[in-house]
mmCIF file of C-alpha atoms and ligand atoms in Angstrom:
data_model
loop_
_atom_site.group_PDB
_atom_site.id
_atom_site.type_symbol
_atom_site.label_atom_id
_atom_site.label_comp_id
_atom_site.label_asym_id
_atom_site.label_seq_id
_atom_site.Cartn_x
_atom_site.Cartn_y
_atom_site.Cartn_z
ATOM 1 C CA UNK Q 1 -0.115 0.119 0.166
ATOM 2 C CA UNK Q 2 1.155 3.919 -0.675
ATOM 3 C CA UNK Q 3 -0.195 6.808 0.074
ATOM 4 C CA UNK Q 4 -0.702 9.921 -2.727
ATOM 5 C CA UNK Q 5 -0.866 13.306 -1.720
ATOM 6 C CA UNK Q 6 -4.224 14.252 -3.086
ATOM 7 C CA UNK Q 7 -7.104 16.489 -3.634
ATOM 8 C CA UNK Q 8 -9.748 16.991 -1.822
ATOM 9 C CA UNK Q 9 -7.540 14.683 1.210
ATOM 10 C CA UNK Q 10 -4.776 11.838 0.644
ATOM 11 C CA UNK Q 11 -5.482 8.330 -0.966
ATOM 12 C CA UNK Q 12 -4.198 5.152 -0.429
ATOM 13 C CA UNK Q 13 -3.216 2.844 -2.913
ATOM 14 C CA UNK Q 14 -3.226 -0.800 -3.211
ATOM 15 C CA UNK Q 15 -0.834 -1.272 -6.029
ATOM 16 C CA UNK Q 16 -2.132 -4.951 -6.974
ATOM 17 C CA UNK Q 17 -5.860 -3.619 -7.748
ATOM 18 C CA UNK Q 18 -4.671 -0.272 -9.744
ATOM 19 C CA UNK Q 19 -4.895 0.375 -13.233
ATOM 20 C CA UNK Q 20 -3.809 3.762 -15.470
ATOM 21 C CA UNK Q 21 -6.720 4.742 -17.715
ATOM 22 C CA UNK Q 22 -5.538 7.019 -20.531
ATOM 23 C CA UNK Q 23 -8.466 8.501 -22.405
ATOM 24 C CA UNK Q 24 -8.409 9.515 -26.226
ATOM 25 C CA UNK Q 25 -5.035 10.883 -26.763
ATOM 26 C CA UNK Q 26 -5.426 10.088 -30.485
ATOM 27 C CA UNK Q 27 -4.399 12.419 -33.223
ATOM 28 C CA UNK Q 28 -7.985 13.675 -34.379
ATOM 29 C CA UNK Q 29 -8.078 15.467 -30.843
ATOM 30 C CA UNK Q 30 -4.397 16.651 -30.598
ATOM 31 C CA UNK Q 31 -3.259 17.038 -33.621
ATOM 32 C CA UNK Q 32 -4.171 19.829 -36.561
ATOM 33 C CA UNK Q 33 -6.800 18.555 -39.214
ATOM 34 C CA UNK Q 34 -8.249 16.388 -37.055
ATOM 35 C CA UNK Q 35 -11.613 16.132 -35.200
ATOM 36 C CA UNK Q 36 -10.915 18.739 -32.508
ATOM 37 C CA UNK Q 37 -9.346 21.238 -34.928
ATOM 38 C CA UNK Q 38 -12.660 20.637 -36.851
ATOM 39 C CA UNK Q 39 -14.889 22.178 -34.216
ATOM 40 C CA UNK Q 40 -12.412 25.009 -34.178
ATOM 41 C CA UNK Q 41 -10.474 24.454 -31.221
ATOM 42 C CA UNK Q 42 -6.702 25.105 -30.361
ATOM 43 C CA UNK Q 43 -5.247 21.656 -30.337
ATOM 44 C CA UNK Q 44 -1.754 23.297 -28.731
ATOM 45 C CA UNK Q 45 -3.359 23.199 -25.550
ATOM 46 C CA UNK Q 46 -3.770 19.595 -25.736
ATOM 47 C CA UNK Q 47 -0.656 18.641 -27.152
ATOM 48 C CA UNK Q 48 1.183 20.327 -24.064
ATOM 49 C CA UNK Q 49 0.457 17.274 -21.426
ATOM 50 C CA UNK Q 50 1.950 14.709 -23.664
ATOM 51 C CA UNK Q 51 5.213 14.677 -21.621
ATOM 52 C CA UNK Q 52 3.582 14.646 -18.496
ATOM 53 C CA UNK Q 53 1.237 12.043 -19.760
ATOM 54 C CA UNK Q 54 4.403 9.794 -21.228
ATOM 55 C CA UNK Q 55 5.995 10.293 -17.570
ATOM 56 C CA UNK Q 56 2.894 8.916 -15.884
ATOM 57 C CA UNK Q 57 2.270 5.809 -18.178
ATOM 58 C CA UNK Q 58 6.118 5.373 -17.698
ATOM 59 C CA UNK Q 59 5.782 4.928 -13.920
ATOM 60 C CA UNK Q 60 2.971 2.659 -14.180
ATOM 61 C CA UNK Q 61 4.982 0.431 -16.581
ATOM 62 C CA UNK Q 62 8.078 0.868 -14.481
ATOM 63 C CA UNK Q 63 5.813 -0.365 -11.730
ATOM 64 C CA UNK Q 64 4.523 -3.539 -13.799
ATOM 65 C CA UNK Q 65 1.383 -2.078 -13.273
ATOM 66 C CA UNK Q 66 -1.553 -2.470 -15.512
ATOM 67 C CA UNK Q 67 -1.911 0.618 -18.789
ATOM 68 C CA UNK Q 68 -5.169 0.735 -20.371
ATOM 69 C CA UNK Q 69 -5.477 3.265 -23.546
ATOM 70 C CA UNK Q 70 -8.920 4.251 -24.820
ATOM 71 C CA UNK Q 71 -9.750 5.761 -28.437
ATOM 72 C CA UNK Q 72 -12.890 7.364 -29.259
ATOM 73 C CA UNK Q 73 -13.896 6.040 -32.775
ATOM 74 C CA UNK Q 74 -16.456 4.505 -35.150
ATOM 75 C CA UNK Q 75 -16.929 1.663 -37.378
ATOM 76 C CA UNK Q 76 -16.652 2.483 -40.751
ATOM 77 C CA UNK Q 77 -20.127 2.027 -41.508
ATOM 78 C CA UNK Q 78 -21.226 4.523 -38.692
ATOM 79 C CA UNK Q 79 -23.752 1.959 -37.043
ATOM 80 C CA UNK Q 80 -22.335 2.900 -33.958
ATOM 81 C CA UNK Q 81 -22.424 6.444 -34.651
ATOM 82 C CA UNK Q 82 -26.171 8.015 -33.415
ATOM 83 C CA UNK Q 83 -26.882 10.283 -35.991
ATOM 84 C CA UNK Q 84 -27.421 12.650 -33.148
ATOM 85 C CA UNK Q 85 -23.808 12.671 -32.346
ATOM 86 C CA UNK Q 86 -22.541 13.100 -36.055
ATOM 87 C CA UNK Q 87 -25.102 16.174 -36.575
ATOM 88 C CA UNK Q 88 -23.977 17.814 -32.996
ATOM 89 C CA UNK Q 89 -22.082 20.834 -33.503
ATOM 90 C CA UNK Q 90 -20.630 23.189 -36.891
ATOM 91 C CA UNK Q 91 -17.385 20.950 -37.804
ATOM 92 C CA UNK Q 92 -15.664 21.964 -40.854
ATOM 93 C CA UNK Q 93 -15.711 17.881 -41.155
ATOM 94 C CA UNK Q 94 -18.055 15.471 -39.470
ATOM 95 C CA UNK Q 95 -17.527 12.125 -38.270
ATOM 96 C CA UNK Q 96 -16.680 9.638 -40.863
ATOM 97 C CA UNK Q 97 -15.879 12.429 -43.554
ATOM 98 C CA UNK Q 98 -12.495 12.374 -45.462
ATOM 99 C CA UNK Q 99 -9.686 14.594 -44.185
ATOM 100 C CA UNK Q 100 -6.187 15.009 -43.532
ATOM 101 C CA UNK Q 101 -5.532 12.078 -41.450
ATOM 102 C CA UNK Q 102 -8.177 9.780 -42.556
ATOM 103 C CA UNK Q 103 -11.960 9.469 -42.044
ATOM 104 C CA UNK Q 104 -12.521 11.537 -39.062
ATOM 105 C CA UNK Q 105 -12.810 9.466 -36.153
ATOM 106 C CA UNK Q 106 -12.900 6.080 -37.868
ATOM 107 C CA UNK Q 107 -11.226 3.137 -36.138
ATOM 108 C CA UNK Q 108 -8.250 2.111 -38.397
ATOM 109 C CA UNK Q 109 -7.649 5.163 -39.821
ATOM 110 C CA UNK Q 110 -4.715 7.549 -38.705
ATOM 111 C CA UNK Q 111 -6.311 9.771 -37.177
ATOM 112 C CA UNK Q 112 -7.984 7.481 -34.469
ATOM 113 C CA UNK Q 113 -4.617 6.340 -33.502
ATOM 114 C CA UNK Q 114 -3.023 7.262 -30.371
ATOM 115 C CA UNK Q 115 -0.178 10.060 -30.577
ATOM 116 C CA UNK Q 116 2.786 8.335 -31.383
ATOM 117 C CA UNK Q 117 4.574 9.625 -28.332
ATOM 118 C CA UNK Q 118 1.924 7.768 -26.182
ATOM 119 C CA UNK Q 119 1.755 4.624 -28.557
ATOM 120 C CA UNK Q 120 0.322 1.900 -26.217
ATOM 121 C CA UNK Q 121 2.917 -0.945 -25.818
ATOM 122 C CA UNK Q 122 2.310 -4.569 -27.233
ATOM 123 C CA UNK Q 123 -0.008 -6.425 -24.692
ATOM 124 C CA UNK Q 124 -1.256 -3.233 -23.385
ATOM 125 C CA UNK Q 125 -5.339 -2.474 -23.558
ATOM 126 C CA UNK Q 126 -6.939 -0.751 -25.929
ATOM 127 C CA UNK Q 127 -10.344 0.124 -25.913
ATOM 128 C CA UNK Q 128 -12.376 1.644 -28.761
ATOM 129 C CA UNK Q 129 -15.278 3.181 -27.560
ATOM 130 C CA UNK Q 130 -18.094 4.960 -29.321
ATOM 131 C CA UNK Q 131 -19.473 7.055 -26.944
ATOM 132 C CA UNK Q 132 -17.752 9.681 -24.441
ATOM 133 C CA UNK Q 133 -17.473 7.100 -21.658
ATOM 134 C CA UNK Q 134 -15.445 3.934 -21.916
ATOM 135 C CA UNK Q 135 -17.785 1.826 -20.175
ATOM 136 C CA UNK Q 136 -20.959 2.282 -22.515
ATOM 137 C CA UNK Q 137 -20.709 -0.832 -25.237
ATOM 138 C CA UNK Q 138 -17.112 -1.452 -24.627
ATOM 139 C CA UNK Q 139 -15.519 -4.511 -22.511
ATOM 140 C CA UNK Q 140 -13.784 -2.389 -20.247
ATOM 141 C CA UNK Q 141 -15.508 -3.321 -17.014
ATOM 142 C CA UNK Q 142 -14.986 -7.183 -17.614
ATOM 143 C CA UNK Q 143 -11.607 -6.040 -18.656
ATOM 144 C CA UNK Q 144 -11.054 -4.886 -14.919
ATOM 145 C CA UNK Q 145 -12.971 -7.529 -13.472
ATOM 146 C CA UNK Q 146 -10.674 -9.934 -14.880
ATOM 147 C CA UNK Q 147 -7.790 -8.080 -13.580
ATOM 148 C CA UNK Q 148 -9.089 -7.459 -10.078
ATOM 149 C CA UNK Q 149 -8.788 -3.644 -10.430
ATOM 150 C CA UNK Q 150 -10.649 -1.613 -7.785
ATOM 151 C CA UNK Q 151 -8.549 1.859 -8.309
ATOM 152 C CA UNK Q 152 -8.427 3.790 -11.598
ATOM 153 C CA UNK Q 153 -6.269 6.701 -12.291
ATOM 154 C CA UNK Q 154 -6.938 8.503 -15.311
ATOM 155 C CA UNK Q 155 -5.295 10.791 -17.854
ATOM 156 C CA UNK Q 156 -6.363 11.761 -21.144
ATOM 157 C CA UNK Q 157 -8.523 14.361 -22.922
ATOM 158 C CA UNK Q 158 -10.660 16.403 -22.744
ATOM 159 C CA UNK Q 159 -10.933 16.745 -18.766
ATOM 160 C CA UNK Q 160 -14.838 17.626 -18.966
ATOM 161 C CA UNK Q 161 -15.982 15.634 -21.517
ATOM 162 C CA UNK Q 162 -14.583 11.999 -22.130
ATOM 163 C CA UNK Q 163 -12.475 12.132 -18.815
ATOM 164 C CA UNK Q 164 -14.932 13.429 -16.763
ATOM 165 C CA UNK Q 165 -17.787 11.104 -18.527
ATOM 166 C CA UNK Q 166 -15.237 7.947 -17.968
ATOM 167 C CA UNK Q 167 -14.464 8.765 -14.284
ATOM 168 C CA UNK Q 168 -18.306 9.443 -13.370
ATOM 169 C CA UNK Q 169 -19.107 6.064 -14.921
ATOM 170 C CA UNK Q 170 -16.523 4.368 -13.194
ATOM 171 C CA UNK Q 171 -17.291 5.866 -9.796
ATOM 172 C CA UNK Q 172 -20.772 4.487 -9.852
ATOM 173 C CA UNK Q 173 -19.415 0.945 -10.501
ATOM 174 C CA UNK Q 174 -17.683 1.513 -7.176
ATOM 175 C CA UNK Q 175 -13.951 2.346 -8.927
ATOM 176 C CA UNK Q 176 -12.110 4.669 -6.471
ATOM 177 C CA UNK Q 177 -10.776 7.315 -9.318
ATOM 178 C CA UNK Q 178 -7.889 9.406 -9.101
ATOM 179 C CA UNK Q 179 -7.075 11.991 -12.157
ATOM 180 C CA UNK Q 180 -3.390 13.132 -12.949
ATOM 181 C CA UNK Q 181 -4.205 17.205 -13.167
ATOM 182 C CA UNK Q 182 -1.239 17.555 -15.667
ATOM 183 C CA UNK Q 183 -1.912 14.842 -17.773
ATOM 184 C CA UNK Q 184 -5.252 16.250 -18.567
ATOM 185 C CA UNK Q 185 -6.710 19.089 -20.619
ATOM 186 C CA UNK Q 186 -9.298 20.418 -21.989
ATOM 187 C CA UNK Q 187 -9.720 23.099 -24.927
ATOM 188 C CA UNK Q 188 -10.957 25.523 -22.675
ATOM 189 C CA UNK Q 189 -9.060 25.932 -19.417
ATOM 190 C CA UNK Q 190 -11.794 27.015 -17.438
ATOM 191 C CA UNK Q 191 -13.776 23.813 -18.065
ATOM 192 C CA UNK Q 192 -10.779 21.660 -16.716
ATOM 193 C CA UNK Q 193 -10.672 23.843 -13.857
ATOM 194 C CA UNK Q 194 -14.295 23.290 -13.403
ATOM 195 C CA UNK Q 195 -14.536 19.388 -14.026
ATOM 196 C CA UNK Q 196 -11.449 18.993 -11.397
ATOM 197 C CA UNK Q 197 -13.184 21.218 -8.548
ATOM 198 C CA UNK Q 198 -16.784 19.312 -9.067
ATOM 199 C CA UNK Q 199 -15.183 15.697 -9.256
ATOM 200 C CA UNK Q 200 -13.245 16.567 -6.063
ATOM 201 C CA UNK Q 201 -15.694 18.806 -4.047
ATOM 202 C CA UNK Q 202 -17.937 17.114 -1.136
ATOM 203 C CA UNK Q 203 -15.095 14.882 0.131
ATOM 204 C CA UNK Q 204 -14.288 13.235 -3.545
ATOM 205 C CA UNK Q 205 -18.142 12.747 -4.805
ATOM 206 C CA UNK Q 206 -16.251 11.440 -7.847
ATOM 207 C CA UNK Q 207 -12.720 11.280 -7.009
ATOM 208 C CA UNK Q 208 -9.306 12.519 -6.229
ATOM 209 C CA UNK Q 209 -6.764 14.457 -7.953
ATOM 210 C CA UNK Q 210 -3.022 14.763 -7.767
ATOM 211 C CA UNK Q 211 -0.027 15.902 -9.756
ATOM 212 C CA UNK Q 212 1.638 13.004 -12.128
ATOM 213 C CA UNK Q 213 5.112 13.693 -9.506
ATOM 214 C CA UNK Q 214 2.489 12.815 -6.747
ATOM 215 C CA UNK Q 215 1.478 9.722 -8.466
ATOM 216 C CA UNK Q 216 4.537 8.247 -9.904
ATOM 217 C CA UNK Q 217 6.223 9.325 -6.376
ATOM 218 C CA UNK Q 218 3.862 6.810 -4.696
ATOM 219 C CA UNK Q 219 4.532 3.909 -7.161
ATOM 220 C CA UNK Q 220 8.263 4.191 -6.983
HETATM 221 C C1 C5J T 301 -14.630 14.978 -27.535
HETATM 222 C C2 C5J T 301 -13.040 13.606 -25.761
HETATM 223 N N1 C5J T 301 -14.222 16.256 -26.764
HETATM 224 N N2 C5J T 301 -12.415 12.658 -25.663
HETATM 225 N N3 C5J T 301 -13.853 13.499 -26.736
HETATM 226 O O1 C5J T 301 -15.447 14.884 -28.293
HETATM 227 O O2 C5J T 301 -12.973 14.408 -25.282
#
């Protein structure tokens, strides 16, 4: 067992029961020309967390603990993409349209890949998810149960959309959730702050928050 200095109070972790979930660090959200950029967002904000996220992933790998990656993407026939999702917003390119990195948010296309600096290692779990939450319509819950995991550390993008949705799903399923504050980002910094404040309020109502250094130190 180890203690991580966290908000709103320290959390005790059990290494045999903890896993890292890295949410949607995909080219489509982080590089120019992808889904995030088509929605008019400044993707450089998200690029800035790649080094801290790499340190967090490395800390879990060095400790021999599971690293799980997710990708928000859809089947090429779009049967798993609700028309209401595809119609949302005013992007210059919609989900499934051809873009500079292949079809937007489609499994197997270059844009749906995780950025090279954070590429999964052989043997690490990669979950393709059609929704914002990583539990919806995926095998994530079964995989965590098989591994005996009860505590989850979260990183990735965007804080208030896919990261927060997944943390809330996990919290409702009984997992203790800890967010790595410098390994998550939003296109809207005020939304990142608000999401962290909301989730850690009321005695960690959704979960805890700590920096990558605080987390990695406890794993060493
Ligand atoms: C969004 C995500 N923002 N990964 N996806 O559409 O947060």
